[in-house]
Every structure is written in C-alpha cells, then in structure tokens.
mmCIF file of C-alpha atoms in Angstrom:
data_model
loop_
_atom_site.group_PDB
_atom_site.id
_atom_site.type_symbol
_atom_site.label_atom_id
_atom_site.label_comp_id
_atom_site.label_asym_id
_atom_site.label_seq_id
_atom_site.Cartn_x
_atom_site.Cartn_y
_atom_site.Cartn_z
ATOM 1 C CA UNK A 1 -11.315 14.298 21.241
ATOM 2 C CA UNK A 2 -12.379 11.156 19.579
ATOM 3 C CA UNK A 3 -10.418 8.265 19.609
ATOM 4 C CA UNK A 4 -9.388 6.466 16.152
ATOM 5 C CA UNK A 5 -7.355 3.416 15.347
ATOM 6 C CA UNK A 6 -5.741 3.195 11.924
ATOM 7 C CA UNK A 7 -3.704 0.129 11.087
ATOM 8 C CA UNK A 8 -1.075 0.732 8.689
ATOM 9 C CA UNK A 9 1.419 -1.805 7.010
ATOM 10 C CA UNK A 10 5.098 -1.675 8.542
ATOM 11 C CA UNK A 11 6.871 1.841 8.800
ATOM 12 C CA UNK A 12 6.982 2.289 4.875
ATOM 13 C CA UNK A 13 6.621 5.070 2.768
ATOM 14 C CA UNK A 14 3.113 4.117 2.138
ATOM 15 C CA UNK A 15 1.506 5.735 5.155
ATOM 16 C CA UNK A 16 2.914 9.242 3.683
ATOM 17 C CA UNK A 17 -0.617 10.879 3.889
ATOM 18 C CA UNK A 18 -1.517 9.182 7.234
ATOM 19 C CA UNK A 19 1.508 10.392 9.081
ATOM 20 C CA UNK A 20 1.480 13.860 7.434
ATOM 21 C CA UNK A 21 -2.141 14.349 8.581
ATOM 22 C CA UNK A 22 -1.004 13.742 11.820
ATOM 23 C CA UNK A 23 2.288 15.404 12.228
ATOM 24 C CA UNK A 24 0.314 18.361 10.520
ATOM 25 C CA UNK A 25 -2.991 18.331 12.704
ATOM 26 C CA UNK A 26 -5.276 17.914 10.206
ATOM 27 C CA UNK A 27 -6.827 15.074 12.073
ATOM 28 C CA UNK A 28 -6.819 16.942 15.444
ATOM 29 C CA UNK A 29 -8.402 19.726 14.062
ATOM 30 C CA UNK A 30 -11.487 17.569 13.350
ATOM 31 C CA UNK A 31 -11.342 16.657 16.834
ATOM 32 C CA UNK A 32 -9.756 13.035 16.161
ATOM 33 C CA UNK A 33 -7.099 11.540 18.425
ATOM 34 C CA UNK A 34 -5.778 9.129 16.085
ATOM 35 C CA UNK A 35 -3.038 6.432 16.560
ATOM 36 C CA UNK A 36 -1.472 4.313 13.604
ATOM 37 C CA UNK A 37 -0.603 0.974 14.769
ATOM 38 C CA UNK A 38 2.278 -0.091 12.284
ATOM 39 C CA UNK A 39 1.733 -3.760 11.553
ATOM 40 C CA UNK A 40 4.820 -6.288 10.072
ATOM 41 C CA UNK A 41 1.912 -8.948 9.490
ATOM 42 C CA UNK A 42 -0.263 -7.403 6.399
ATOM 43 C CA UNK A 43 -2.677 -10.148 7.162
ATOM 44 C CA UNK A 44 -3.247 -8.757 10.931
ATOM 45 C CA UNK A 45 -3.735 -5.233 9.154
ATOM 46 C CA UNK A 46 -7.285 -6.357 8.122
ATOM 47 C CA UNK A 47 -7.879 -8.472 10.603
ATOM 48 C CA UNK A 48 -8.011 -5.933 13.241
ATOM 49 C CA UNK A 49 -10.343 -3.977 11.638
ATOM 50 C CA UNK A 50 -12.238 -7.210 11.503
ATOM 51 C CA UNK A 51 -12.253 -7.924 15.185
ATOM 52 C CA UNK A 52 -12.339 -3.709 16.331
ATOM 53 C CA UNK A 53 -8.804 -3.510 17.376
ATOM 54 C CA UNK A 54 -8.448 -1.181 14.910
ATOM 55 C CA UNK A 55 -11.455 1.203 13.374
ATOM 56 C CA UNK A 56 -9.754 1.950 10.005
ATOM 57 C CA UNK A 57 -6.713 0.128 7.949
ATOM 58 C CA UNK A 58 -4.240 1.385 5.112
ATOM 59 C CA UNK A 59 -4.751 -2.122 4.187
ATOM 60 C CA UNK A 60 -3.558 -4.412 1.099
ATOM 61 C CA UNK A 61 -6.654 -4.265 -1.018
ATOM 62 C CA UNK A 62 -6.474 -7.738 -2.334
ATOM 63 C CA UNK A 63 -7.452 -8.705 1.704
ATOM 64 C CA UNK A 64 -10.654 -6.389 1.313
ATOM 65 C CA UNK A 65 -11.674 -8.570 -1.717
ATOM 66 C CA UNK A 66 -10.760 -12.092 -0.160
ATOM 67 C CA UNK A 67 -13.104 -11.070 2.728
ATOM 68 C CA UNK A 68 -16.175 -9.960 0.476
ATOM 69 C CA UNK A 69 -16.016 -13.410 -1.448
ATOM 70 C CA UNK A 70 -16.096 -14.989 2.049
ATOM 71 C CA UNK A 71 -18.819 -12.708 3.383
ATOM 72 C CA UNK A 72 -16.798 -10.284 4.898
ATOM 73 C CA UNK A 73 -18.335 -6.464 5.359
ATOM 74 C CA UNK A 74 -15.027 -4.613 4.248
ATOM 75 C CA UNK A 75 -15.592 -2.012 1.894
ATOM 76 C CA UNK A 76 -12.494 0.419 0.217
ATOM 77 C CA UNK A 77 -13.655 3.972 1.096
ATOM 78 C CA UNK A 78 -10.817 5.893 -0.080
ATOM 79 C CA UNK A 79 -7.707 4.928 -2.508
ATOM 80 C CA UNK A 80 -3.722 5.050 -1.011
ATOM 81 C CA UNK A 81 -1.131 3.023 -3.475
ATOM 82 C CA UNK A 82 -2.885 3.330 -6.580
ATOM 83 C CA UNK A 83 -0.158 2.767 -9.068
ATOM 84 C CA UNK A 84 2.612 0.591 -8.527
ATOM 85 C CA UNK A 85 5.660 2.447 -6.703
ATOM 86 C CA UNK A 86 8.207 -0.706 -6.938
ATOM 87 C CA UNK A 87 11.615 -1.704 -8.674
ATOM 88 C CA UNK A 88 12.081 -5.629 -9.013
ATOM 89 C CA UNK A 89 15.344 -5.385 -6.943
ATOM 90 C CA UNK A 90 17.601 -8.507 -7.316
ATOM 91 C CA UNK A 91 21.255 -8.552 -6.083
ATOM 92 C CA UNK A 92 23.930 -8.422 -8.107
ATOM 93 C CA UNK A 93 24.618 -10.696 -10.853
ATOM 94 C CA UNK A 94 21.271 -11.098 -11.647
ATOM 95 C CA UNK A 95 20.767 -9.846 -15.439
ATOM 96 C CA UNK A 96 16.950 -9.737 -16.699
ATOM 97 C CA UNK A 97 13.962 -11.452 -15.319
ATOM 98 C CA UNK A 98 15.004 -14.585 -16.582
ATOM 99 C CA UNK A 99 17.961 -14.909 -14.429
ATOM 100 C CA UNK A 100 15.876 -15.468 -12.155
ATOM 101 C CA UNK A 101 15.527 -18.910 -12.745
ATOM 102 C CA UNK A 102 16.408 -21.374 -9.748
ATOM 103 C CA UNK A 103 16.254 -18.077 -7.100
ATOM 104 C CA UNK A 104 14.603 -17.278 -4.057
ATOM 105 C CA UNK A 105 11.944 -14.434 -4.632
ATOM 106 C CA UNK A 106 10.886 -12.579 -1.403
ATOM 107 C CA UNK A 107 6.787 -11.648 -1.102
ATOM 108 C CA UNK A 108 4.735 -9.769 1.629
ATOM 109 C CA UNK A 109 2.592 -12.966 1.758
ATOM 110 C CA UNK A 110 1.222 -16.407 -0.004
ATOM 111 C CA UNK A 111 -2.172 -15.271 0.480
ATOM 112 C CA UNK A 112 -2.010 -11.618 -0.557
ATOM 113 C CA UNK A 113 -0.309 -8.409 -1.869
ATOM 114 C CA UNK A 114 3.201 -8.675 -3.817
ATOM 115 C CA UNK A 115 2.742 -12.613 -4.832
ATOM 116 C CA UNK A 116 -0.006 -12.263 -7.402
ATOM 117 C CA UNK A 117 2.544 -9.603 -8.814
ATOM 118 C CA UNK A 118 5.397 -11.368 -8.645
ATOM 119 C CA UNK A 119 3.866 -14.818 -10.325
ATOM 120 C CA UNK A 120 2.079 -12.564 -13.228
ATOM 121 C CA UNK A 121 5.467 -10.628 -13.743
ATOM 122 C CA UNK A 122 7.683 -13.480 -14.331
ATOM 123 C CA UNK A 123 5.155 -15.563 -15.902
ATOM 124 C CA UNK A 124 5.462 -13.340 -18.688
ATOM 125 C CA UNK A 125 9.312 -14.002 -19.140
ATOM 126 C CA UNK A 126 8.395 -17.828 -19.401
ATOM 127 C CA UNK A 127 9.279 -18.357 -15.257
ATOM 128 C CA UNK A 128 5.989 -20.317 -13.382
ATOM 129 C CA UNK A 129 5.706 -20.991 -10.119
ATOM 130 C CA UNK A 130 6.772 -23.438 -8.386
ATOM 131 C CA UNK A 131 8.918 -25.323 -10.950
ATOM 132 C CA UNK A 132 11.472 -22.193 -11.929
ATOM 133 C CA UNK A 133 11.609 -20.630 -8.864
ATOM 134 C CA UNK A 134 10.887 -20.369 -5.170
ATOM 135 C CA UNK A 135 8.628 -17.529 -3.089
ATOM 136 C CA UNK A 136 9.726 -16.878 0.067
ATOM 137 C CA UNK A 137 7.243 -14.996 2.464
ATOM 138 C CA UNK A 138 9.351 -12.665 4.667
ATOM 139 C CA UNK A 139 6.698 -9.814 5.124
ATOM 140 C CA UNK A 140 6.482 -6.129 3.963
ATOM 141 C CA UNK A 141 9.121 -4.044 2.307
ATOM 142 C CA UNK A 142 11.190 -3.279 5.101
ATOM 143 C CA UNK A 143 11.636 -7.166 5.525
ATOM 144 C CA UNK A 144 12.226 -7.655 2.070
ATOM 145 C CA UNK A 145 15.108 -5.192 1.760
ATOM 146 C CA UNK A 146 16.876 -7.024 5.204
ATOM 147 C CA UNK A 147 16.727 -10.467 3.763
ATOM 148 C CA UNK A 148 17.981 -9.533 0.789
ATOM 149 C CA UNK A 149 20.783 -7.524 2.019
ATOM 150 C CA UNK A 150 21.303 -10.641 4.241
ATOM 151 C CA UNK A 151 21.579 -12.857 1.211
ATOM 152 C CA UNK A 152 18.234 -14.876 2.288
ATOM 153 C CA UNK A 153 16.684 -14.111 -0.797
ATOM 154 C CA UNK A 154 17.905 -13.599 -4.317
ATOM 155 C CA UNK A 155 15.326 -10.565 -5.600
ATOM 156 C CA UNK A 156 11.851 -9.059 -4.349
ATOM 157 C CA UNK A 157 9.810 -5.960 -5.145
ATOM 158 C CA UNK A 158 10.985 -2.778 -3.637
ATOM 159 C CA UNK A 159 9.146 0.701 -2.949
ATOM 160 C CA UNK A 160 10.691 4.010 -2.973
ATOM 161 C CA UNK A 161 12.695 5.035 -1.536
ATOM 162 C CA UNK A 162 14.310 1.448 -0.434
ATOM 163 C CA UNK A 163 14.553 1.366 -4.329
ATOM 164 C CA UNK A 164 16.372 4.010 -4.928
ATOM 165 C CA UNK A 165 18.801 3.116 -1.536
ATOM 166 C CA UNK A 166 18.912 -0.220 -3.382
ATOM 167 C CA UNK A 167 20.540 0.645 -6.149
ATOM 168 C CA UNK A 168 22.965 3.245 -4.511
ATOM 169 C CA UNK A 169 24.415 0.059 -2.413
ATOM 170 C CA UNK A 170 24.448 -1.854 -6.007
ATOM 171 C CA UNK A 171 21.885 -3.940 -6.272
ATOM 172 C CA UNK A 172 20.130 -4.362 -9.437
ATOM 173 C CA UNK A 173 16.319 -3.248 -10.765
ATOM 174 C CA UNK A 174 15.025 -6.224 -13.458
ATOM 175 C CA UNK A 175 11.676 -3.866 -13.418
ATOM 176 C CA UNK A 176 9.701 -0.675 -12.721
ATOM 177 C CA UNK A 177 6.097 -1.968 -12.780
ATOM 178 C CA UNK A 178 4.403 1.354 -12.967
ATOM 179 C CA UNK A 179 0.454 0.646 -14.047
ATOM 180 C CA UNK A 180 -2.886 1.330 -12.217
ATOM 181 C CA UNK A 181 -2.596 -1.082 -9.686
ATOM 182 C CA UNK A 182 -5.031 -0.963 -6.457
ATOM 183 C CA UNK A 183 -1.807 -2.448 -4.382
ATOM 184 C CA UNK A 184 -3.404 -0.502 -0.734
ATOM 185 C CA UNK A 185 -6.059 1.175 0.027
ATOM 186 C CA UNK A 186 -8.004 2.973 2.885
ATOM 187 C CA UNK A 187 -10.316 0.473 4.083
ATOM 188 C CA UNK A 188 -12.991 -0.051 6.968
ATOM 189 C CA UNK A 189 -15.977 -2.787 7.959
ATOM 190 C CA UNK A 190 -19.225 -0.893 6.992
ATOM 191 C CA UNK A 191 -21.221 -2.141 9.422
ATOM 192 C CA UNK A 192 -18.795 -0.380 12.097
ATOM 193 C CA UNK A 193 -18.982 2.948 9.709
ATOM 194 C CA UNK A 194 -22.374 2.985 9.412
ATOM 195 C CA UNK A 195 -23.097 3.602 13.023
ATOM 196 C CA UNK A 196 -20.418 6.211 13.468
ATOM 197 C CA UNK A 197 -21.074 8.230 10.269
ATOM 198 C CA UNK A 198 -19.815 11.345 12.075
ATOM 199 C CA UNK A 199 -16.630 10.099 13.064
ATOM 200 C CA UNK A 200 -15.990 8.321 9.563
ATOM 201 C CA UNK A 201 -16.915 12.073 7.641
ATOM 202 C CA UNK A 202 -14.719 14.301 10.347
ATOM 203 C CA UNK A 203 -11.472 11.579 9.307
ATOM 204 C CA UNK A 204 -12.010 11.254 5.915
ATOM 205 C CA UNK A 205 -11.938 15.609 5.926
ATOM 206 C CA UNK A 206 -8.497 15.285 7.332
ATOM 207 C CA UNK A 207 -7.572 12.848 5.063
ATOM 208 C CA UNK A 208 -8.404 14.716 2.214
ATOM 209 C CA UNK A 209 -6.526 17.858 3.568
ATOM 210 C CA UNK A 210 -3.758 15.803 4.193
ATOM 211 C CA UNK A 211 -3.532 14.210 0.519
ATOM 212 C CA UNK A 212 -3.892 17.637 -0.670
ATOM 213 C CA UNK A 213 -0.754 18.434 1.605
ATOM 214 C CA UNK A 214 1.472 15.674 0.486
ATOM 215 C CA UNK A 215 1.211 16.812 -3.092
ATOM 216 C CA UNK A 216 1.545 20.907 -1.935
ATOM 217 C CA UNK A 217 4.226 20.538 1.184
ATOM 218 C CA UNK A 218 7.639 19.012 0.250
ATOM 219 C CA UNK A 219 8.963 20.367 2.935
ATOM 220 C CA UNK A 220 7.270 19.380 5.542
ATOM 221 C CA UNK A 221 6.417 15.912 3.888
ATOM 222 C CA UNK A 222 10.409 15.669 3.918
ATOM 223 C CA UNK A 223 10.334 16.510 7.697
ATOM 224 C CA UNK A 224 7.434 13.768 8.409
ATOM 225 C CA UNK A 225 9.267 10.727 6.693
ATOM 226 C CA UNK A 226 12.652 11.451 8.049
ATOM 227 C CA UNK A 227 10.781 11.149 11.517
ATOM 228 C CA UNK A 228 8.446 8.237 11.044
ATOM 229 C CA UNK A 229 10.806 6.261 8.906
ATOM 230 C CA UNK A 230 14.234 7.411 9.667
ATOM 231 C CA UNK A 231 15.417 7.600 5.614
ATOM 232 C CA UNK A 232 18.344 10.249 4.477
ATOM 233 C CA UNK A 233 16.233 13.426 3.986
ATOM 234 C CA UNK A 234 17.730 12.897 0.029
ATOM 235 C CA UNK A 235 15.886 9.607 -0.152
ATOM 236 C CA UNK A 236 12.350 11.336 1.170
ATOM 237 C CA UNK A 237 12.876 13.852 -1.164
ATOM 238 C CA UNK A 238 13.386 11.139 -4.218
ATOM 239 C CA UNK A 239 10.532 9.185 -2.554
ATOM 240 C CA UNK A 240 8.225 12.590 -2.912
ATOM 241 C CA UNK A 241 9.544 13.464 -6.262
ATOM 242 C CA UNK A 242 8.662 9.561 -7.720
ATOM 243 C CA UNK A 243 5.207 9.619 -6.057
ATOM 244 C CA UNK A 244 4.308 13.272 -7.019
ATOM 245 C CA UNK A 245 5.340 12.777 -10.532
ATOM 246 C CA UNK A 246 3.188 8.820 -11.231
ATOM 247 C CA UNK A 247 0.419 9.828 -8.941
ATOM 248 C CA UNK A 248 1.224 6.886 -6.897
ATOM 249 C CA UNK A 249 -1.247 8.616 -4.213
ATOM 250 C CA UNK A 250 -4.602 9.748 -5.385
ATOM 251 C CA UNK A 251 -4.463 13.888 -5.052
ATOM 252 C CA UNK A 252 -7.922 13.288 -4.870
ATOM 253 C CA UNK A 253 -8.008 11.048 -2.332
ATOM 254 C CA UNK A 254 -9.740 8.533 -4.471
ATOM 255 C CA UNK A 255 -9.443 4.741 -5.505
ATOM 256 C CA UNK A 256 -8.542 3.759 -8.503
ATOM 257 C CA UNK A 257 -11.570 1.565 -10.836
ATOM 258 C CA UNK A 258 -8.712 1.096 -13.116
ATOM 259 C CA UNK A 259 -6.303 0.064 -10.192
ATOM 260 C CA UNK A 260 -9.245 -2.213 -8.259
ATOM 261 C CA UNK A 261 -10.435 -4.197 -11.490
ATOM 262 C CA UNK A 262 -6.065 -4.866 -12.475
ATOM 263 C CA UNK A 263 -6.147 -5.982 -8.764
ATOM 264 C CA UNK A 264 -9.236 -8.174 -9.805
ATOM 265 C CA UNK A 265 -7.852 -9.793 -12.898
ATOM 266 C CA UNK A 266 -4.281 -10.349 -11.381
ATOM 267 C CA UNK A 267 -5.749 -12.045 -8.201
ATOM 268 C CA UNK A 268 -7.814 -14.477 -10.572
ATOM 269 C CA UNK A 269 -4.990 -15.820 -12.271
ATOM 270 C CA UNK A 270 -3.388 -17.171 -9.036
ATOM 271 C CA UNK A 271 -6.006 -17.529 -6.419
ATOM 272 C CA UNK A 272 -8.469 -19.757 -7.029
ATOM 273 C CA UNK A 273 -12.058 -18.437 -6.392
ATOM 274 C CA UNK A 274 -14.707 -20.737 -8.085
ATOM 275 C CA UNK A 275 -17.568 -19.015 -6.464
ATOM 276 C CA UNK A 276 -16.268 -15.359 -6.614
ATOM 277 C CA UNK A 277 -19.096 -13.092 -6.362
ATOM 278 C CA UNK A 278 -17.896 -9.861 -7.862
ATOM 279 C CA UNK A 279 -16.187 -9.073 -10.849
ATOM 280 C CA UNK A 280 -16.359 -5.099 -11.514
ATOM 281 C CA UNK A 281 -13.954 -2.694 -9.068
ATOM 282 C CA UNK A 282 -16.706 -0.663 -8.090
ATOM 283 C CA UNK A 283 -18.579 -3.728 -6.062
ATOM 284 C CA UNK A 284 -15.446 -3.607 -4.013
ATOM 285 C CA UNK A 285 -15.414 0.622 -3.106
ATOM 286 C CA UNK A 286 -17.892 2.712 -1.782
ATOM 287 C CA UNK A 287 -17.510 6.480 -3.037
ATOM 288 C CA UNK A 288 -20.438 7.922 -1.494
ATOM 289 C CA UNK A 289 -18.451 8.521 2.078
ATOM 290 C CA UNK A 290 -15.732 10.841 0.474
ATOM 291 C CA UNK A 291 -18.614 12.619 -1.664
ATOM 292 C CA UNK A 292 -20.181 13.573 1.533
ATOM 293 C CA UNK A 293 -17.033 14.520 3.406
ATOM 294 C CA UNK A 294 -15.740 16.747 -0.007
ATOM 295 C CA UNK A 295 -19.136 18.113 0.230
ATOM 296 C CA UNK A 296 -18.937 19.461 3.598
ATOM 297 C CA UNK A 297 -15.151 20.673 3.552
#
C-alpha cells in the first residue's frame, strides 16, 4: 500500500467525498493508504502541500491562485465546493443585511476564503469594510458557529448542516448565497504530481468512485458523517439532501470554470494584485489528470 496525505479543512461537511472514499475503500482498493489530516488553519492546508507534509489538499481555492501570482506550482486538479453551500447566520435580532451595521462579522481568514464573500455580499446592501463593520478572523466553520454561539461575533457564513442546526437553536439566516462559486477544491503542487503520475491516477479513480457514491449512497453517506463529524443523523441527512439537490459537489468530480473565474472576479475586488498574471479559470485547473484517470476506470 501506498502512502497518501490529504489535508482537509477542519472536520466539516466539506470532506463528504474524502471521508466516504475512505470509510468505503475506494481508496484502498487502488492500493492507497490514505490519511486526512483535518486542519483548523486553512492557510496551513496549502501550505503543507507546499512544503510535502501533505501530498494532496481539499484546499480553499482562492490559496491555489494567491500562490500562482507569487510563483507558486499549485494547480486545481479536481473540483469539491463548487457552489456556495452557506446561510449568512446572524443571531437574533438581527433583521436584513443592513442590520448589520456596527457588528462583528466572523471569516475563515483576512487573506483568503469567506472574506472576499463576506465584503462583496454586504457591499451590495451599502455596508464597506472597515467603516460599517468589523471582520473578525476566528477560522473555519466549526469556529464560526462556537463564537457565535458564544456571543464573540454578531453573524458569519454557515455551511450545512451547522445552518440548518443554526436556525433550529434560533438564530437567524440574512442569506443563502447559492451561485457557482469555486469556494474549495482538490488541489496538489504539479511538480510533486508529475513525478508520481501513478499514484496521482490510482487516487483520483477513487475519488471519482467516491463522488459517484456520495450522490448514489445516502445511507451510508449518513453513516460516514455521523462518524467523522458527530452531527444528529437528521442533520447529515438535510446536509445530503441540500448538497444533492444544488450540486454543491461536482457528480463529476470536476471544477467548476464558472465557479474558478466568480472566485477570480470576487478576489479582485478586495485583494489587491497589480501584477496578477492570470485572468481566465482554466489557467488555474488542470483537467487532463481526471481525463486520464476517467479513461482508465
């Protein structure tokens, strides 16, 4: 058995198809031993793949297209969040985006991932950063939803099915961004893939199986996230019933052009990249390793 790192973002629904191709030995039948490091950082996600620590990442795609327009050899092989899964969850008391005004707004990160989305989304009700409200960086969903249970922040963007648990303890949704958004993706340095083609095609068959799972097995998918994440089995199957329904995962396995170029044209308007190098979403994926490992299925 081969060995395989992936790096995954916290212990959120998001790594649906990564833990069901394990749970369901579709990565052990290609004779891949793999481990998912869950990450609260979504910086260190990337990173590791950058240093070797880890071989592949569910990472946030924005990172993949910071490090290209700093030279970086990440390269998006194979789509995860493609469409936006969240509610804008604020507590109660809150009514509409503009009562937001004044509050605390919880993000992943400044650099990267729900900020961009945050800044675009209430720029459009007339709310600009950093004069109507304040960001507050507090990490992935998982540390979103404690803070603002706490009370340490007023609102922040929740994935199913924290959503859904959100509003059954009364909190409030001000939005359900739903569009073609590249928010994660499955990503890897392609100087490292290059030299262990192989190993890159035998993973990327089990992750194609396993997509094709999620999408076919309820069941067991309700089994897997009730183990890796610990949710009411009623929340996994709300969680499964949202993501089926939006194609939040690619069935196909693929990323999103659509998702990658909103990604694109979001992350211009608040980072500032003078010498950005790329413009179109394809620059940023490589499709020809899933062609090959469809082929050979």
């Amino acid at each position: 058995m081969d060995k395989l790192t992936l790096a995954v973002v916290s212990r959120n629904y998001f790594n649906m198809p990564a833990w069901l191709g394990l749970h369901a030995g579709l990565f052990a039948a290609e004779g891949i031993d793999l481990t998912i490091d869950h990450i609260e950082g979504i910086e260190e996600v990337n990173d590791r793949v950058r240093d070797g620590r880890a071989q592949l990442a569910y990472g946030v795609t924005e990172h993949v297209i910071l490090d290209a327009e700093t030279g970086g050899r990440q390269v998006i092989i194979g789509g995860n969040v493609n469409r936006l899964p969240f509610s804008l969850v604020a507590r109660p008391g809150i009514e509409g985006i503009e009562g937001l005004r004044g509050k605390r707004i919880g993000v992943s990160s400044l650099r990267a991932g729900s900020s961009s989305l945050v800044m675009k989304m209430l720029a459009a009700h007339g709310l600009h950063h950093p004069d109507d409200y304040e960001i507050i960086p507090c990490g992935p969903i998982l540390a979103r939803w404690e803070l603002l249970r706490s009370g340490g922040i007023d609102a922040g963007l929740q994935g199913a099915p924290l959503n859904h648990i959100a509003l059954d303890q009364g909190f409030v949704s001000l939005a359900e961004p739903r569009q073609d958004f590249q928010f994660t993706s499955l990503d890897v340095d392609a100087g490292w893939a290059a030299s262990h083609r192989d190993l890159v095609l035998r993973f990327l068959r089990g992750f194609l199986r396993a997509h094709e799972r999620f999408f076919t097995d309820r069941d067991l998918t309700r089994e897997v996230a009730v183990k890796e994440s610990g949710i009411e089995p009623r929340y996994a199957d709300r969680a499964w019933e949202e993501y089926v329904q939006a194609e939040i995962f690619p069935r196909d396995g693929e990323a999103s052009a659509a998702g990658v170029q909103n990604l694109i044209e979001t992350s211009a308007l608040i980072r500032d990249l003078p010498s950005r190098a790329r413009t179109r979403a394809e620059d940023y994926i490589d499709r020809s390793w899933l062609a090959e490992a469809r082929a050979s299925l």
